[in-house]
Amino acid sequence: ANAATTGNHANAATTGYRANAATTGEGANAATTGEGAVAAALGVKARAKAGAGGAIVLAHRSDDGALLGVVAAMVEVDIRPDIWYVLDADGRLTEDATQ
């Protein structure tokens, strides 16, 4: 299963083996569960989470949307499962305090 959305505050969520979710737009959210699933949130102030065996990708953008970098992380290697992650002002992966 795959889900893709765009727009400010858009949400994409999937579940299942190798299910993927991708979203763009300011404040957009991407979430997946299932082994081999990837959640990609590519907008300004976006967040992502994935379940056990999955991964996330977040785009680091300036406030005006310019791409500054991309961060990818594997669940259980780099991050914890089922936790929302965001990038801080320096592009470092951090748990979202607003959970």
Coordinates of C-alpha atoms in Angstrom, one line a residue:
A1 CA 0.0 0.0 0.0
N2 CA 1.2 3.5 -0.8
A3 CA -0.2 6.9 0.1
A4 CA 0.9 10.3 -1.2
T5 CA -0.5 13.8 -0.4
T6 CA 0.4 17.4 -0.9
G7 CA -0.7 20.6 0.7
N8 CA -0.2 22.5 3.9
H9 CA -1.0 20.2 6.9
A10 CA -1.6 17.2 4.6
N11 CA -1.4 13.7 6.1
A12 CA -0.4 10.4 4.6
A13 CA -0.6 7.1 6.5
T14 CA -0.3 3.5 5.6
T15 CA 0.1 0.1 7.2
G16 CA 1.4 -3.2 6.0
Y17 CA 4.6 -4.8 4.8
R18 CA 6.6 -2.4 2.7
A19 CA 3.8 0.2 2.8
N20 CA 5.0 3.7 2.1
A21 CA 3.7 7.2 2.9
A22 CA 4.9 10.4 1.4
T23 CA 3.7 14.0 1.9
T24 CA 4.7 17.5 1.0
G25 CA 3.5 20.9 2.3
E26 CA 4.1 23.0 5.3
G27 CA 3.3 21.1 8.5
A28 CA 2.6 17.9 6.7
N29 CA 2.7 14.4 8.4
A30 CA 3.7 11.0 7.1
A31 CA 3.3 7.8 9.2
T32 CA 3.7 4.1 8.4
T33 CA 3.6 0.8 10.2
G34 CA 4.9 -2.5 8.9
E35 CA 8.3 -3.9 8.2
G36 CA 10.1 -2.3 5.3
A37 CA 7.8 0.7 5.3
V38 CA 9.1 4.3 4.7
A39 CA 7.5 7.5 5.8
A40 CA 8.8 10.6 3.9
A41 CA 7.7 14.1 4.9
L42 CA 9.3 16.7 2.6
G43 CA 7.7 20.0 3.5
V44 CA 8.6 22.9 5.9
K45 CA 8.1 21.9 9.5
A46 CA 7.0 18.4 8.5
R47 CA 7.1 15.3 10.7
A48 CA 7.3 11.6 10.2
K49 CA 7.1 8.3 12.1
A50 CA 7.4 4.6 11.3
G51 CA 6.9 1.3 13.1
A52 CA 9.3 -1.5 13.8
G53 CA 11.5 -2.4 10.8
G54 CA 10.7 0.8 9.0
A55 CA 12.4 4.1 8.2
I56 CA 11.7 7.8 7.9
V57 CA 12.9 10.6 5.6
L58 CA 12.7 14.3 6.4
A59 CA 13.6 17.3 4.3
H60 CA 15.5 20.1 6.0
R61 CA 14.1 23.4 4.6
S62 CA 14.5 27.1 5.4
D63 CA 11.3 29.0 6.5
D64 CA 10.9 30.1 2.9
G65 CA 11.1 26.5 1.6
A66 CA 14.6 26.3 0.3
L67 CA 16.0 22.8 0.5
L68 CA 19.0 22.7 3.0
G69 CA 19.4 18.9 3.2
V70 CA 17.7 15.5 3.7
V71 CA 17.8 13.2 6.8
A72 CA 17.0 9.5 6.7
A73 CA 16.8 7.2 9.7
M74 CA 16.1 3.5 10.4
V75 CA 13.8 2.5 13.2
E76 CA 15.6 0.5 15.9
V77 CA 19.0 1.6 14.5
D78 CA 18.7 5.4 14.6
I79 CA 15.3 6.1 16.1
R80 CA 12.5 4.6 18.2
P81 CA 9.4 3.1 16.6
D82 CA 6.0 4.9 16.6
I83 CA 7.5 8.2 17.7
W84 CA 7.0 11.4 15.7
Y85 CA 10.3 13.0 14.5
V86 CA 11.0 16.5 13.2
L87 CA 14.2 18.3 12.3
D88 CA 15.5 21.1 14.5
A89 CA 16.7 24.5 13.1
D90 CA 20.1 22.9 12.4
G91 CA 18.7 19.9 10.6
R92 CA 19.2 17.4 13.4
L93 CA 16.6 14.7 13.9
T94 CA 14.7 15.1 17.2
E95 CA 11.6 13.6 18.8
D96 CA 8.6 15.9 18.3
A97 CA 7.8 17.4 21.7
T98 CA 4.2 18.1 20.7
Q99 CA 3.3 14.4 20.7

